[in-house]
Amino acid sequence: MNLKVFNAFADLNRMVQTTNFSPGKIRLLIVEDDSDFRLTLCEYLEIRRFTPTSARNGTAALQLLDSSKQFDIIFTDLKMSPGPNGMDVLKAARAINPNCYVVVMTGFSSIETAVESVRLGAFDYLVKPFQPVEVEIIANRIIEHLCLLEDNRRLSRTLLKVNEDFEAIDIRLQNIEAMLGRLSSNSLVSQKY
């Protein structure tokens, strides 16, 4: 399918493909103090071609975040002991990397914690018990969101270039109109003599 835009065909192949943000390229962290649940999520995500890293509690997660390792998506349990909780992980993750997407998981849901997590920048709030496929669905939604953001940036750059080109053309047209006006007035003057 070709769309004609400004005398050129839109190249649908130049749109950002989800392969640019494929699961294997997304850096994912699972923070969960329940080791069985953490391992189940990691194994499930590995089967789905993600490459998760895991942390057994908030302290381990903060150590990973403080290292040079960057994460695109973090799924963190809300209540973990001992040490920092999921809100602490959320705050640290967003402070270190504002482009990181954090999803809070909890078996102790309340409107207050949901509102607080979203206010602090959580992408989503997931209430336990849930199926591992729900984590995959949310991760894929984030990947789609990343693709849309990248498309938006690319299209904005293209639009800026097109606008700059149109401005240059407009200036040239104004110069041509001015020259035609001078030629027309010179032609009228020469016809009088």
mmCIF file of C-alpha atoms in Angstrom:
data_model
loop_
_atom_site.group_PDB
_atom_site.id
_atom_site.type_symbol
_atom_site.label_atom_id
_atom_site.label_comp_id
_atom_site.label_asym_id
_atom_site.label_seq_id
_atom_site.Cartn_x
_atom_site.Cartn_y
_atom_site.Cartn_z
ATOM 1 C CA MET A 1 0.000 0.000 0.000
ATOM 2 C CA ASN A 2 1.438 3.363 -1.023
ATOM 3 C CA LEU A 3 0.147 6.659 0.247
ATOM 4 C CA LYS A 4 0.871 9.778 -1.774
ATOM 5 C CA VAL A 5 2.054 12.638 0.388
ATOM 6 C CA PHE A 6 3.474 15.887 -1.013
ATOM 7 C CA ASN A 7 4.255 14.324 -4.407
ATOM 8 C CA ALA A 8 6.127 11.442 -2.786
ATOM 9 C CA PHE A 9 5.013 8.037 -1.656
ATOM 10 C CA ALA A 10 5.036 7.313 2.054
ATOM 11 C CA ASP A 11 7.340 4.409 2.696
ATOM 12 C CA LEU A 12 5.559 2.189 5.181
ATOM 13 C CA ASN A 13 8.757 0.151 5.583
ATOM 14 C CA ARG A 14 10.503 3.160 7.137
ATOM 15 C CA MET A 15 8.179 3.088 10.116
ATOM 16 C CA VAL A 16 9.847 1.731 13.240
ATOM 17 C CA GLN A 17 9.388 -2.008 13.361
ATOM 18 C CA THR A 18 8.758 -3.770 16.654
ATOM 19 C CA THR A 19 11.903 -5.786 15.927
ATOM 20 C CA ASN A 20 13.857 -2.636 16.812
ATOM 21 C CA PHE A 21 12.411 -3.093 20.295
ATOM 22 C CA SER A 22 12.172 -6.868 20.310
ATOM 23 C CA PRO A 23 11.849 -8.654 23.657
ATOM 24 C CA GLY A 24 15.455 -9.866 23.513
ATOM 25 C CA LYS A 25 16.729 -6.302 23.180
ATOM 26 C CA ILE A 26 14.634 -4.953 26.050
ATOM 27 C CA ARG A 27 16.491 -4.883 29.378
ATOM 28 C CA LEU A 28 14.009 -6.205 31.945
ATOM 29 C CA LEU A 29 14.305 -6.499 35.736
ATOM 30 C CA ILE A 30 12.045 -8.603 37.979
ATOM 31 C CA VAL A 31 12.128 -7.593 41.669
ATOM 32 C CA GLU A 32 10.293 -10.147 43.814
ATOM 33 C CA ASP A 33 11.007 -11.533 47.281
ATOM 34 C CA ASP A 34 9.016 -14.735 46.651
ATOM 35 C CA SER A 35 11.736 -16.835 44.982
ATOM 36 C CA ASP A 36 9.322 -19.347 43.404
ATOM 37 C CA PHE A 37 7.237 -16.595 41.852
ATOM 38 C CA ARG A 38 10.348 -14.663 40.728
ATOM 39 C CA LEU A 39 11.815 -17.767 39.055
ATOM 40 C CA THR A 40 8.466 -18.623 37.440
ATOM 41 C CA LEU A 41 8.206 -15.117 35.941
ATOM 42 C CA CYS A 42 11.811 -15.200 34.731
ATOM 43 C CA GLU A 43 11.439 -18.649 33.151
ATOM 44 C CA TYR A 44 8.174 -17.656 31.483
ATOM 45 C CA LEU A 45 9.707 -14.454 30.088
ATOM 46 C CA GLU A 46 12.779 -16.324 28.839
ATOM 47 C CA ILE A 47 10.493 -18.708 26.932
ATOM 48 C CA ARG A 48 8.880 -15.599 25.419
ATOM 49 C CA ARG A 49 12.322 -14.384 24.208
ATOM 50 C CA PHE A 50 12.837 -11.766 26.923
ATOM 51 C CA THR A 51 16.129 -11.641 28.796
ATOM 52 C CA PRO A 52 15.163 -10.858 32.374
ATOM 53 C CA THR A 53 17.454 -10.054 35.260
ATOM 54 C CA SER A 54 16.121 -10.726 38.733
ATOM 55 C CA ALA A 55 16.575 -9.260 42.193
ATOM 56 C CA ARG A 56 15.472 -11.089 45.338
ATOM 57 C CA ASN A 57 14.537 -7.903 47.229
ATOM 58 C CA GLY A 58 14.589 -4.119 47.132
ATOM 59 C CA THR A 59 18.192 -3.918 48.349
ATOM 60 C CA ALA A 60 19.434 -6.142 45.510
ATOM 61 C CA ALA A 61 17.352 -4.125 43.019
ATOM 62 C CA LEU A 62 18.826 -0.823 44.230
ATOM 63 C CA GLN A 63 22.334 -2.289 43.937
ATOM 64 C CA LEU A 64 21.608 -3.278 40.323
ATOM 65 C CA LEU A 65 20.183 0.164 39.613
ATOM 66 C CA ASP A 66 23.244 1.847 41.146
ATOM 67 C CA SER A 67 25.569 -0.256 38.979
ATOM 68 C CA SER A 68 26.139 0.709 35.376
ATOM 69 C CA LYS A 69 23.366 -1.659 34.297
ATOM 70 C CA GLN A 70 20.351 0.109 32.764
ATOM 71 C CA PHE A 71 16.847 -1.352 32.538
ATOM 72 C CA ASP A 72 14.040 -0.468 30.138
ATOM 73 C CA ILE A 73 11.285 -2.218 32.123
ATOM 74 C CA ILE A 74 11.113 -3.091 35.823
ATOM 75 C CA PHE A 75 8.454 -5.251 37.436
ATOM 76 C CA THR A 76 8.696 -4.776 41.190
ATOM 77 C CA ASP A 77 6.800 -6.259 44.102
ATOM 78 C CA LEU A 78 5.352 -3.588 46.380
ATOM 79 C CA LYS A 79 5.940 -5.171 49.803
ATOM 80 C CA MET A 80 9.318 -6.795 50.323
ATOM 81 C CA SER A 81 11.254 -7.413 53.465
ATOM 82 C CA PRO A 82 13.750 -6.699 54.721
ATOM 83 C CA GLY A 83 14.813 -3.358 53.280
ATOM 84 C CA PRO A 84 13.454 -1.089 50.590
ATOM 85 C CA ASN A 85 9.971 -1.722 49.186
ATOM 86 C CA GLY A 86 8.616 -1.428 45.652
ATOM 87 C CA MET A 87 7.931 2.298 46.002
ATOM 88 C CA ASP A 88 11.601 2.819 46.894
ATOM 89 C CA VAL A 89 12.616 0.810 43.823
ATOM 90 C CA LEU A 90 10.184 2.857 41.697
ATOM 91 C CA LYS A 91 11.570 6.178 42.975
ATOM 92 C CA ALA A 92 15.198 5.106 42.491
ATOM 93 C CA ALA A 93 14.555 3.669 39.016
ATOM 94 C CA ARG A 94 12.807 6.837 37.826
ATOM 95 C CA ALA A 95 15.504 9.057 39.378
ATOM 96 C CA ILE A 96 18.332 7.117 37.702
ATOM 97 C CA ASN A 97 16.592 6.598 34.363
ATOM 98 C CA PRO A 98 13.457 8.714 33.743
ATOM 99 C CA ASN A 99 12.813 6.699 30.551
ATOM 100 C CA CYS A 100 12.485 3.458 32.511
ATOM 101 C CA TYR A 101 9.028 1.877 32.709
ATOM 102 C CA VAL A 102 8.157 0.514 36.142
ATOM 103 C CA VAL A 103 5.234 -1.799 36.881
ATOM 104 C CA VAL A 104 4.273 -2.311 40.533
ATOM 105 C CA MET A 105 3.026 -5.796 41.468
ATOM 106 C CA THR A 106 1.237 -6.413 44.748
ATOM 107 C CA GLY A 107 -0.899 -8.838 46.684
ATOM 108 C CA PHE A 108 -1.837 -6.008 49.049
ATOM 109 C CA SER A 109 -3.618 -3.659 46.688
ATOM 110 C CA SER A 110 -5.314 -0.479 47.750
ATOM 111 C CA ILE A 111 -6.481 2.617 45.959
ATOM 112 C CA GLU A 112 -3.910 4.629 47.902
ATOM 113 C CA THR A 113 -0.929 2.528 46.785
ATOM 114 C CA ALA A 114 -2.213 2.416 43.204
ATOM 115 C CA VAL A 115 -2.583 6.200 43.092
ATOM 116 C CA GLU A 116 0.782 6.735 44.794
ATOM 117 C CA SER A 117 2.605 4.393 42.402
ATOM 118 C CA VAL A 118 1.099 6.082 39.338
ATOM 119 C CA ARG A 119 1.850 9.511 40.840
ATOM 120 C CA LEU A 120 5.490 8.437 41.223
ATOM 121 C CA GLY A 121 5.629 7.389 37.569
ATOM 122 C CA ALA A 122 4.613 3.731 37.452
ATOM 123 C CA PHE A 123 3.449 2.597 34.027
ATOM 124 C CA ASP A 124 0.989 0.105 35.493
ATOM 125 C CA TYR A 125 -0.163 -1.512 38.724
ATOM 126 C CA LEU A 126 -0.649 -5.270 38.715
ATOM 127 C CA VAL A 127 -2.669 -7.006 41.452
ATOM 128 C CA LYS A 128 -1.677 -10.524 42.533
ATOM 129 C CA PRO A 129 -2.560 -13.227 41.897
ATOM 130 C CA PHE A 130 -2.080 -12.893 38.152
ATOM 131 C CA GLN A 131 -0.966 -15.107 35.309
ATOM 132 C CA PRO A 132 2.570 -14.700 33.896
ATOM 133 C CA VAL A 133 1.025 -13.884 30.531
ATOM 134 C CA GLU A 134 -0.219 -10.615 32.068
ATOM 135 C CA VAL A 135 3.402 -9.553 32.601
ATOM 136 C CA GLU A 136 4.134 -10.393 28.963
ATOM 137 C CA ILE A 137 1.098 -8.386 27.817
ATOM 138 C CA ILE A 138 2.220 -5.340 29.807
ATOM 139 C CA ALA A 139 5.813 -5.687 28.552
ATOM 140 C CA ASN A 140 4.523 -5.861 24.972
ATOM 141 C CA ARG A 141 2.352 -2.769 25.578
ATOM 142 C CA ILE A 142 5.472 -0.947 26.738
ATOM 143 C CA ILE A 143 7.360 -2.125 23.637
ATOM 144 C CA GLU A 144 4.504 -0.850 21.434
ATOM 145 C CA HIS A 145 4.619 2.440 23.337
ATOM 146 C CA LEU A 146 8.390 2.680 22.720
ATOM 147 C CA CYS A 147 7.813 2.015 19.007
ATOM 148 C CA LEU A 148 5.187 4.755 18.832
ATOM 149 C CA LEU A 149 7.498 7.211 20.608
ATOM 150 C CA GLU A 150 10.314 6.428 18.186
ATOM 151 C CA ASP A 151 7.970 6.795 15.188
ATOM 152 C CA ASN A 152 6.771 10.105 16.597
ATOM 153 C CA ARG A 153 10.371 11.373 16.973
ATOM 154 C CA ARG A 154 11.280 10.258 13.459
ATOM 155 C CA LEU A 155 8.152 11.759 11.908
ATOM 156 C CA SER A 156 8.671 15.012 13.828
ATOM 157 C CA ARG A 157 12.201 15.264 12.410
ATOM 158 C CA THR A 158 10.853 14.572 8.911
ATOM 159 C CA LEU A 159 8.109 17.178 9.326
ATOM 160 C CA LEU A 160 10.637 19.743 10.535
ATOM 161 C CA LYS A 161 12.800 19.089 7.453
ATOM 162 C CA VAL A 162 9.768 19.354 5.145
ATOM 163 C CA ASN A 163 8.772 22.641 6.781
ATOM 164 C CA GLU A 164 12.321 23.971 6.373
ATOM 165 C CA ASP A 165 12.246 22.930 2.690
ATOM 166 C CA PHE A 166 8.873 24.658 2.198
ATOM 167 C CA GLU A 167 10.206 27.818 3.844
ATOM 168 C CA ALA A 168 13.169 27.809 1.453
ATOM 169 C CA ILE A 169 10.838 27.278 -1.510
ATOM 170 C CA ASP A 170 8.561 30.066 -0.269
ATOM 171 C CA ILE A 171 11.524 32.468 -0.075
ATOM 172 C CA ARG A 172 12.559 31.524 -3.620
ATOM 173 C CA LEU A 173 8.998 32.061 -4.874
ATOM 174 C CA GLN A 174 8.906 35.499 -3.246
ATOM 175 C CA ASN A 175 12.192 36.376 -4.963
ATOM 176 C CA ILE A 176 10.824 35.176 -8.311
ATOM 177 C CA GLU A 177 7.628 37.199 -7.826
ATOM 178 C CA ALA A 178 9.717 40.290 -7.009
ATOM 179 C CA MET A 179 11.849 39.733 -10.138
ATOM 180 C CA LEU A 180 8.734 39.278 -12.275
ATOM 181 C CA GLY A 181 7.311 42.471 -10.817
ATOM 182 C CA ARG A 182 10.503 44.374 -11.704
ATOM 183 C CA LEU A 183 10.580 42.837 -15.205
ATOM 184 C CA SER A 184 6.935 43.717 -15.707
ATOM 185 C CA SER A 185 7.490 47.336 -14.661
ATOM 186 C CA ASN A 186 10.650 47.516 -16.850
ATOM 187 C CA SER A 187 8.643 46.110 -19.755
ATOM 188 C CA LEU A 188 5.923 48.766 -19.304
ATOM 189 C CA VAL A 189 8.536 51.532 -19.167
ATOM 190 C CA SER A 190 10.269 50.312 -22.353
ATOM 191 C CA GLN A 191 6.931 50.071 -24.198
ATOM 192 C CA LYS A 192 6.258 53.766 -23.529
ATOM 193 C CA TYR A 193 9.407 54.777 -25.439
#
